[in-house]
Coordinates of C-alpha atoms in Angstrom, one line a residue:
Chain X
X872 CA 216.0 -9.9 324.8
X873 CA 212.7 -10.4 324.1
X874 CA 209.8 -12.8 325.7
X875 CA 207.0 -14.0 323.2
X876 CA 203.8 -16.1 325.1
X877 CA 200.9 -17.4 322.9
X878 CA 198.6 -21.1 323.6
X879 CA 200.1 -24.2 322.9
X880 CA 196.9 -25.4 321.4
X881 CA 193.2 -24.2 320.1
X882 CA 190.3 -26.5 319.0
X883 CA 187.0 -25.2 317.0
X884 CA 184.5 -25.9 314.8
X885 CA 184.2 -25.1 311.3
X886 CA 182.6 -22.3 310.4
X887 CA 183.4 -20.6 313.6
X888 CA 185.4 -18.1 314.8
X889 CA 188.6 -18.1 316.7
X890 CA 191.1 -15.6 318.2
X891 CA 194.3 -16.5 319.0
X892 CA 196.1 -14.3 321.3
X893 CA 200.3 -13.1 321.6
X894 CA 201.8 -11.2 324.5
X895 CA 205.2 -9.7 324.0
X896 CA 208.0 -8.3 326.0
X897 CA 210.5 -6.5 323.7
X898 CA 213.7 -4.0 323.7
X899 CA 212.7 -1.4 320.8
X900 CA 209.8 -2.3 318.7
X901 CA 209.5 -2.4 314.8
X902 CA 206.6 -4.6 313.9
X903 CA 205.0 -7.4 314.9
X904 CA 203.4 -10.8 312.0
X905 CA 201.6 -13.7 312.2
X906 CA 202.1 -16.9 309.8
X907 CA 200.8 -19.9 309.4
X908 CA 203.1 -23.2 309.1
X909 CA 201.0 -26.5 308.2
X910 CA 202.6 -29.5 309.2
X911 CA 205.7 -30.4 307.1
X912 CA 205.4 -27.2 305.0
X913 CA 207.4 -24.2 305.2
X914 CA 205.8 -20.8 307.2
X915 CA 203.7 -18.6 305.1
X916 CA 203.1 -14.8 306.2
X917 CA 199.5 -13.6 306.9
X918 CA 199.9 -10.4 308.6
X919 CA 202.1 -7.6 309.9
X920 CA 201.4 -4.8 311.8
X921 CA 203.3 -2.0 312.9
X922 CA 200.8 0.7 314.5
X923 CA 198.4 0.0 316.8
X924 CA 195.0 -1.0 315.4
X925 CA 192.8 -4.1 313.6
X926 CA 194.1 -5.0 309.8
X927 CA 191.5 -6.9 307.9
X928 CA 192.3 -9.3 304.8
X929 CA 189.8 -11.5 304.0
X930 CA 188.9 -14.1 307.3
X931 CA 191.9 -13.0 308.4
X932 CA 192.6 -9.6 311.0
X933 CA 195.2 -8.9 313.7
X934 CA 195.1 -6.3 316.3
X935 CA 198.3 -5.1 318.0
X936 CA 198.4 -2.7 320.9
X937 CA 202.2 -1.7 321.4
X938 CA 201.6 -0.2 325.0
X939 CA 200.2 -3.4 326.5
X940 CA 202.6 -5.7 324.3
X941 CA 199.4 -7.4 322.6
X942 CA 198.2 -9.0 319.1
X943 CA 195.7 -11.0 318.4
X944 CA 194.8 -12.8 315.0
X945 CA 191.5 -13.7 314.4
X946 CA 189.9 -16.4 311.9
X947 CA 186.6 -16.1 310.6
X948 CA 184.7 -18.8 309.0
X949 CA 187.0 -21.1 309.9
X950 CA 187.7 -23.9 307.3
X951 CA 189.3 -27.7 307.6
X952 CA 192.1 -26.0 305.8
X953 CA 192.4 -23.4 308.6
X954 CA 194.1 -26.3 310.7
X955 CA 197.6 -25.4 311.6
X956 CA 200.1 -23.4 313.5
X957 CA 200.2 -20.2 313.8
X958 CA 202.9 -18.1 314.8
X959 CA 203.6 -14.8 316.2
X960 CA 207.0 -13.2 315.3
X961 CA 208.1 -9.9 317.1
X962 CA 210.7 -7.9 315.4
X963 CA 213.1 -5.5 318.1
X964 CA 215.3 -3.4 318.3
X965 CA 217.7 -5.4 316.3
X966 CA 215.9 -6.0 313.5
X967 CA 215.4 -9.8 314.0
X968 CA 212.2 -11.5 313.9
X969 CA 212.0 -13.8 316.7
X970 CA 209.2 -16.5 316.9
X971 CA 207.1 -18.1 319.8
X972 CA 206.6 -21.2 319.7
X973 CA 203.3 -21.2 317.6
X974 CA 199.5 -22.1 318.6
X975 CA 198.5 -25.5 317.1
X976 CA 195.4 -24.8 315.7
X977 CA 192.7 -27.9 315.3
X978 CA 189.1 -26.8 313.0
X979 CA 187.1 -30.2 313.5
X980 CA 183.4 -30.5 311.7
Chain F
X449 CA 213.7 -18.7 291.6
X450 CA 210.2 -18.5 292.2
X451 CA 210.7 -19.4 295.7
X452 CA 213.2 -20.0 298.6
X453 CA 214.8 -23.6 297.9
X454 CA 216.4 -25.6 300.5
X455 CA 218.5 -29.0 299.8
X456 CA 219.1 -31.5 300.8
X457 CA 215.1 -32.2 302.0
X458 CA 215.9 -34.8 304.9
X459 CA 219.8 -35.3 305.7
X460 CA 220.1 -38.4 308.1
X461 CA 223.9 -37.9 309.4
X462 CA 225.5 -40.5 312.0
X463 CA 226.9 -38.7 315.3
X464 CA 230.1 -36.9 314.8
X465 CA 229.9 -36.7 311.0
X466 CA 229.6 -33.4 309.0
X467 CA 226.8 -32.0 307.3
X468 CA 226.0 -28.9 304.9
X469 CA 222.9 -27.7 304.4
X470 CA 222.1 -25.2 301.4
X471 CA 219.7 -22.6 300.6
X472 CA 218.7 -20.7 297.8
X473 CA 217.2 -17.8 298.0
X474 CA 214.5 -15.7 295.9
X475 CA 216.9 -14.0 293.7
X476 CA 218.0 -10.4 294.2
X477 CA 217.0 -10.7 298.2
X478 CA 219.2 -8.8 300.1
X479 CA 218.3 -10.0 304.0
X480 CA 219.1 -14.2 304.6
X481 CA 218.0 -15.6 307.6
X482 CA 218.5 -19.2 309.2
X483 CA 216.2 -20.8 312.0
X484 CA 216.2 -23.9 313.9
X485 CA 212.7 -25.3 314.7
X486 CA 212.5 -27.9 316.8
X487 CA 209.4 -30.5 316.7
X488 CA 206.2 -28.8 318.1
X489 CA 208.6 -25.4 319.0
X490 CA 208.8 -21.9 317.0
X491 CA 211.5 -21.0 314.6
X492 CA 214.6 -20.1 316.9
X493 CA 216.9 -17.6 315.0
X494 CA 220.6 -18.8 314.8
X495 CA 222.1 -16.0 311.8
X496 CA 221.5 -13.0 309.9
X497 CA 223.0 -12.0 306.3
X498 CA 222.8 -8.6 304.5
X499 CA 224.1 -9.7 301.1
X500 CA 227.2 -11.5 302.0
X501 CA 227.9 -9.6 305.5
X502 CA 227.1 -12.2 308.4
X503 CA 225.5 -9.0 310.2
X504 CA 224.7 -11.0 313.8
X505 CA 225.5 -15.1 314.4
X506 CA 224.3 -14.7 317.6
X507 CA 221.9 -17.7 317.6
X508 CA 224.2 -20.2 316.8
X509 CA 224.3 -22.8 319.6
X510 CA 228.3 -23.6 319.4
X511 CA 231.4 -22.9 317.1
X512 CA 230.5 -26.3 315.8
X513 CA 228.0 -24.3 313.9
X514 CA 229.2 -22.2 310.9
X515 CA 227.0 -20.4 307.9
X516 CA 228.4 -18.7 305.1
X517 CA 226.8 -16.6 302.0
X518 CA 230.0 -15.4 299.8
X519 CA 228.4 -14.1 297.1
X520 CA 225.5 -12.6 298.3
X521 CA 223.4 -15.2 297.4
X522 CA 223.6 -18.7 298.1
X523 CA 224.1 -19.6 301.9
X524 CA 225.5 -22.8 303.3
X525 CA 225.1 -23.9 307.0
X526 CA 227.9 -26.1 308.2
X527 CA 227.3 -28.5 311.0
X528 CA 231.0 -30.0 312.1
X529 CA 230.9 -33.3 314.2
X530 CA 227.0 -33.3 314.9
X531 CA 225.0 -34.2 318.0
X532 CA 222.1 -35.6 318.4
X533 CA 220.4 -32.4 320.1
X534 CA 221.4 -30.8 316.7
X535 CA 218.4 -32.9 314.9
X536 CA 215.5 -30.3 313.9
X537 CA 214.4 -28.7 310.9
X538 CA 216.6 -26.1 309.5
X539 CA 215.0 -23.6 308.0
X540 CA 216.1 -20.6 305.5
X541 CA 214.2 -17.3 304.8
X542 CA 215.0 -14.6 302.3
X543 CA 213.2 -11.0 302.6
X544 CA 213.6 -8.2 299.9
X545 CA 215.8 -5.6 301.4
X546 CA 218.2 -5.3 305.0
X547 CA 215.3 -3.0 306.8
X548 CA 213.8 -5.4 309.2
X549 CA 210.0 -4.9 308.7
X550 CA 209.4 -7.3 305.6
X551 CA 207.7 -10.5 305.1
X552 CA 209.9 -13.5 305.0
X553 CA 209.7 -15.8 302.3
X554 CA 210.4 -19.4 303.9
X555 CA 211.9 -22.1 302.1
X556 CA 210.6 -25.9 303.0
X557 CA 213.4 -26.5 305.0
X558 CA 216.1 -29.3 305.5
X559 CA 215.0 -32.0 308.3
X560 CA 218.3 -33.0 309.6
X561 CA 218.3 -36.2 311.9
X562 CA 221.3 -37.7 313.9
X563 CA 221.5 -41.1 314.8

């Protein structure tokens, strides 16, 4: 099975920066992503990593270190828009992404 | 379609009646996956298609639960005599091949509540 542990919630301030952090427990290993899911609306990917390392796009990077079950996803300039979930899905040995149960993100001014 | 595409929006069902919920995926997708999100909770996985083989149903809560996808393409999730633990959001994702390292695409997702 697999164990996924990330906050419940984050505040900051616009303009700021934030990292929001994702410890994993999994059998087998085949990539890890990050989406973001504003209220109401469906998920939307941001990221997905696979080897060890930082991947940049834009205000948006995630780090992933396989051998201490670790990701990260950090915002940059964060905007009002920015304000959301954010989940961490882990993809196993059986090919099935399975979620934790998000970081509520809140950017106030 | 341009996008994943999820109907009925909002289903409000009485307990014990039957409901279907129905996605349409971005065409040509091989993978189909359907998730159960509770309010404030992560998408929990409930079953897995690869064109119109139901590959793993392991995340269906009880055989009150049944999805289908005959053709390959549309899926249907049947909910027989529902609960009211069963309201959530029910969402549907599509991804391009079977492989298991692809984005999903999401649809909007059906909010089912059970009075």
């Amino acid at each position: 099975g697999q164990n996924i542990d990330q906050p419940t919630e984050m505040t900051a301030t616009e303009g700021a920066i934030v990292q929001i952090n994702c410890t994993y427990q999994t059998s087998g290993f085949n990539g890890l992503f990050w989406y973001q899911q504003h209220a109401g609306e469906a998920p939307t990917f941001l990221s997905y990593n696979v080897l060890d390392g930082l991947e940049e796009k834009g205000r948006f990077s995630s780090f992933l270190s396989r051998s201490k079950g670790y990701s990260y996803l950090l915002l940059k300039e964060l905007q009002m828009k920015d304000s959301a979930s954010y989940l961490c899905a882990v993809v196993g040995g059986s090919y099935i992404p399975t979620f934790g149960r998000g970081t509520s993100l809140i950017v106030h001014p | 379609g341009a996008g994943v595409s999820q109907s009925p929006r909002y289903k409000v069902a009485k307990r014990g009646q039957d409901v279907a919920l129905r996605c349409d995926p971005i065409s040509g997708h091989v993978s189909l996956f359907w998730y159960q999100q509770a309010l404030g909770q992560g998408p929990e996985f409930l079953t897995y298609f690869q064109n119109e083989a139901q590959l793993d149903k392991s995340g269906l809560p009880s055989d009150r639960f049944f999805a289908e996808r005959p053709e390959g393409s549309v899926s249907t999730l049947k909910i027989q005599r529902t609960q009211q633990e069963d309201s959530a959001v029910y969402l549907c994702a599509s991804s391009q091949l079977g492989g298991g390292g692809e984005k999903l695409f999401f649809g909007s997702g059906t909010q089912l509540s059970v009075l």
